[in-house]
CSV table of C-alpha atoms in Angstrom, one decimal:
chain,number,residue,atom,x,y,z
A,1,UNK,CA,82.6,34.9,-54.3
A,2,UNK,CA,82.3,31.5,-56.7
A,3,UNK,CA,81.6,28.1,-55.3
A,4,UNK,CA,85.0,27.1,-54.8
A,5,UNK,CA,86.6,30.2,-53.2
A,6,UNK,CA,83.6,29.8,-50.5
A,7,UNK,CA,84.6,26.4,-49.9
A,8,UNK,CA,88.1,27.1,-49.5
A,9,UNK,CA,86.9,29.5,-46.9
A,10,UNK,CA,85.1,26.9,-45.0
A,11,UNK,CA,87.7,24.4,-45.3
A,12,UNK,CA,90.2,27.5,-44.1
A,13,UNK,CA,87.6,27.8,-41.7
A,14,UNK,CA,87.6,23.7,-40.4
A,15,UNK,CA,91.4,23.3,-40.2
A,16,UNK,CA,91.8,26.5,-38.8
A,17,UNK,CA,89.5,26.1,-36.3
A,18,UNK,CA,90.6,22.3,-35.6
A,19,UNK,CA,94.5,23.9,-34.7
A,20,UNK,CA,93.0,26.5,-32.1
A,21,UNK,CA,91.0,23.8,-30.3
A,22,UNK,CA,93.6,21.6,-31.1
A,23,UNK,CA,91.1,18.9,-32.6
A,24,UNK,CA,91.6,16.6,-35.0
A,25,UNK,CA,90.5,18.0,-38.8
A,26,UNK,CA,88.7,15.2,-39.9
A,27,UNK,CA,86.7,14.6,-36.3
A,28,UNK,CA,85.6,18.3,-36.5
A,29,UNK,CA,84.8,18.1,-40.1
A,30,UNK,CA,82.7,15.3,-39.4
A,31,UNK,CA,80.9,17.2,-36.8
A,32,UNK,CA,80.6,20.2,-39.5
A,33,UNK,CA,78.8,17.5,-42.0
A,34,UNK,CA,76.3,15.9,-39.4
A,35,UNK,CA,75.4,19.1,-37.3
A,36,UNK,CA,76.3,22.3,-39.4
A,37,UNK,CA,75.2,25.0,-36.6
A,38,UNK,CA,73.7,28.3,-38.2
A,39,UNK,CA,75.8,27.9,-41.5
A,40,UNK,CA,75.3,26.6,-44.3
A,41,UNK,CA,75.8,22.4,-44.8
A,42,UNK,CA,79.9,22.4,-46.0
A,43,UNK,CA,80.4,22.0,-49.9
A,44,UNK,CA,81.8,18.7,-51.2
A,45,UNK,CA,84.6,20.6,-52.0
A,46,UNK,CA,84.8,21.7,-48.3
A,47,UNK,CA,85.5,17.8,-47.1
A,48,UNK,CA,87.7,17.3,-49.8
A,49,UNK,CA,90.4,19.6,-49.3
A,50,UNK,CA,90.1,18.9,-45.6
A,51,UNK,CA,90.6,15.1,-46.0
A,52,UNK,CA,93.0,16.2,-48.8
A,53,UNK,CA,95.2,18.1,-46.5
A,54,UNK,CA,95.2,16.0,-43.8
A,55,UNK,CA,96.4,12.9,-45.7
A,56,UNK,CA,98.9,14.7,-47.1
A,57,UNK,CA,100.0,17.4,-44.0
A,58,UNK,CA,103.0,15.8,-43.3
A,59,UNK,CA,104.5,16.3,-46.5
A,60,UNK,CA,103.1,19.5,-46.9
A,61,UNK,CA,104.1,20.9,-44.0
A,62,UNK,CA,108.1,19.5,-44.5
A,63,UNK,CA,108.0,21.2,-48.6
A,64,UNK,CA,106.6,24.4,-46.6
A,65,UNK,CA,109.1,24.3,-43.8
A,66,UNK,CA,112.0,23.8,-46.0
A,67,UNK,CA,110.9,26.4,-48.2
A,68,UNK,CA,110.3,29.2,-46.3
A,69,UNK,CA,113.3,31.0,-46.0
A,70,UNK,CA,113.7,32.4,-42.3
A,71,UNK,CA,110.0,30.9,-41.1
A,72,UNK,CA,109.0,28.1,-39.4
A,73,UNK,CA,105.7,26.9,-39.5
A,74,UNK,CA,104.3,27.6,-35.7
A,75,UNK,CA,106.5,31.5,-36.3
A,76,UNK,CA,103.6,31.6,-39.5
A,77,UNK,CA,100.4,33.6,-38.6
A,78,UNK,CA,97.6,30.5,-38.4
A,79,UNK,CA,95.1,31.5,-41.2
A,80,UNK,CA,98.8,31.9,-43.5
A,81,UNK,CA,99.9,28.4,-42.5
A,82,UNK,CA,96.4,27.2,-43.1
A,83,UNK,CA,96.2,28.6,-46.9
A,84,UNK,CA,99.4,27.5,-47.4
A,85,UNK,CA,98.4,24.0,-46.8
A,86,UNK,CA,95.2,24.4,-49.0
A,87,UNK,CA,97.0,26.1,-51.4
A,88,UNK,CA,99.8,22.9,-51.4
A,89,UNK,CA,97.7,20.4,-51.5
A,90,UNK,CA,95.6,21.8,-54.4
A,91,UNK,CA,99.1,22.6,-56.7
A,92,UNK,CA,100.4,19.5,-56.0
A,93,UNK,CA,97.6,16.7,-55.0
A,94,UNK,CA,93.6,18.1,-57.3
A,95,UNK,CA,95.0,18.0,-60.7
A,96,UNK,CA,91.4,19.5,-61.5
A,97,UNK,CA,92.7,23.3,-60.3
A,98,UNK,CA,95.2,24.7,-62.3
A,99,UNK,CA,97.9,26.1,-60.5
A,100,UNK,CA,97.5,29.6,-61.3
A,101,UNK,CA,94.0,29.4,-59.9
A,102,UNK,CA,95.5,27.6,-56.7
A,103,UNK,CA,97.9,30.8,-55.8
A,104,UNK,CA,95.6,33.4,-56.7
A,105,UNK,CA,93.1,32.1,-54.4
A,106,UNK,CA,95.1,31.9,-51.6
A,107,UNK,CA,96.4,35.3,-52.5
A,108,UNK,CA,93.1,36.6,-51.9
A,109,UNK,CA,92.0,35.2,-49.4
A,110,UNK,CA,95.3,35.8,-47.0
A,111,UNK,CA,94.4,39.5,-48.6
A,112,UNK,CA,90.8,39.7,-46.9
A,113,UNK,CA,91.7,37.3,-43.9
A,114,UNK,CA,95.1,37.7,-43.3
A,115,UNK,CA,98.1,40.7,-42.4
A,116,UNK,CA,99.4,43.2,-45.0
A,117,UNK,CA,102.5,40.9,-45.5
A,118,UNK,CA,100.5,37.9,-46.2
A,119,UNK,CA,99.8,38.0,-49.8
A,120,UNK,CA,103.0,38.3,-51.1
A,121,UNK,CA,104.2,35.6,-48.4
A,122,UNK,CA,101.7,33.1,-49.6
A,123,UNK,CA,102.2,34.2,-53.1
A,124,UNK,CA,106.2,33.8,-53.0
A,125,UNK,CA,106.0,30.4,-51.4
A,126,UNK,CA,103.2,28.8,-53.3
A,127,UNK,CA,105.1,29.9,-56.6
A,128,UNK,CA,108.1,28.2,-55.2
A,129,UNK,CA,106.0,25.2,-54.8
A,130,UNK,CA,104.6,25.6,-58.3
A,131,UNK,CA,108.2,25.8,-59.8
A,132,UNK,CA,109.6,22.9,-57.8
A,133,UNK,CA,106.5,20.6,-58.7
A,134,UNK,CA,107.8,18.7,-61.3
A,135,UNK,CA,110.8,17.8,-59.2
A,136,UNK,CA,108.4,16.9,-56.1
A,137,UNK,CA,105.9,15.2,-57.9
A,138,UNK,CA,109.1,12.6,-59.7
């Protein structure tokens, strides 16, 4: 697994885990920085997609609502709506990821961490994203 497919992982992992305990993101990822636990300190890439996301949640989570056809976001299995939200914020916010890479990552990672249904799911709706970005992004 490369550097930034881990910390995708452990940003999965942070906002994920911030929506079960229903904590703020960024109060738990500050906890993750100062007293990591038994894992490892969180890459810098970690903290930014979890500050990325949050400041932009909102308006990911309204293009992922109104795009996915027949699903609400709180019907969406958690670790899908969280990848999802990475995956978002990375097509449409880190112009350093090309958009390809984005997808395919979430793709695999709703593969190993997710149901049977949730590739193609994340893959359909982050290429929807993809297509629509030069509209969103006017």
């Amino acid at each position: 697994m490369g550097a930034r497919t881990k910390a995708r992982k452990r940003a999965l992992d942070v906002l994920f885990e911030a929506e079960q305990r229903q904590l703020d993101p960024v109060t738990l990822l500050a906890q993750r920085i100062t007293e990591p636990g038994t894992e490892a300190p969180l890459p810098q890439y970690s903290v930014e997609i979890v500050e990325g996301v949050v400041a932009e949640q909102e308006r990911i989570d309204e293009l992922l609502a109104t795009h996915a056809h027949g699903w609400t976001l709180d019907r969406m299995p958690a670790v899908d709506r969280g990848l999802l939200r990475i995956g978002t914020w990375e097509v449409l916010y880190n112009d350093d990821v090309p958009d390809a890479v984005a997808v395919d990552e979430a793709v695999e990672l709703a593969r190993s961490l997710s149901t049977d249904d949730s590739p193609s799911f994340v893959n359909g709706l982050l290429g929807r994203i993809v297509d629509l970005k030069p509209m969103l992004l006017a």
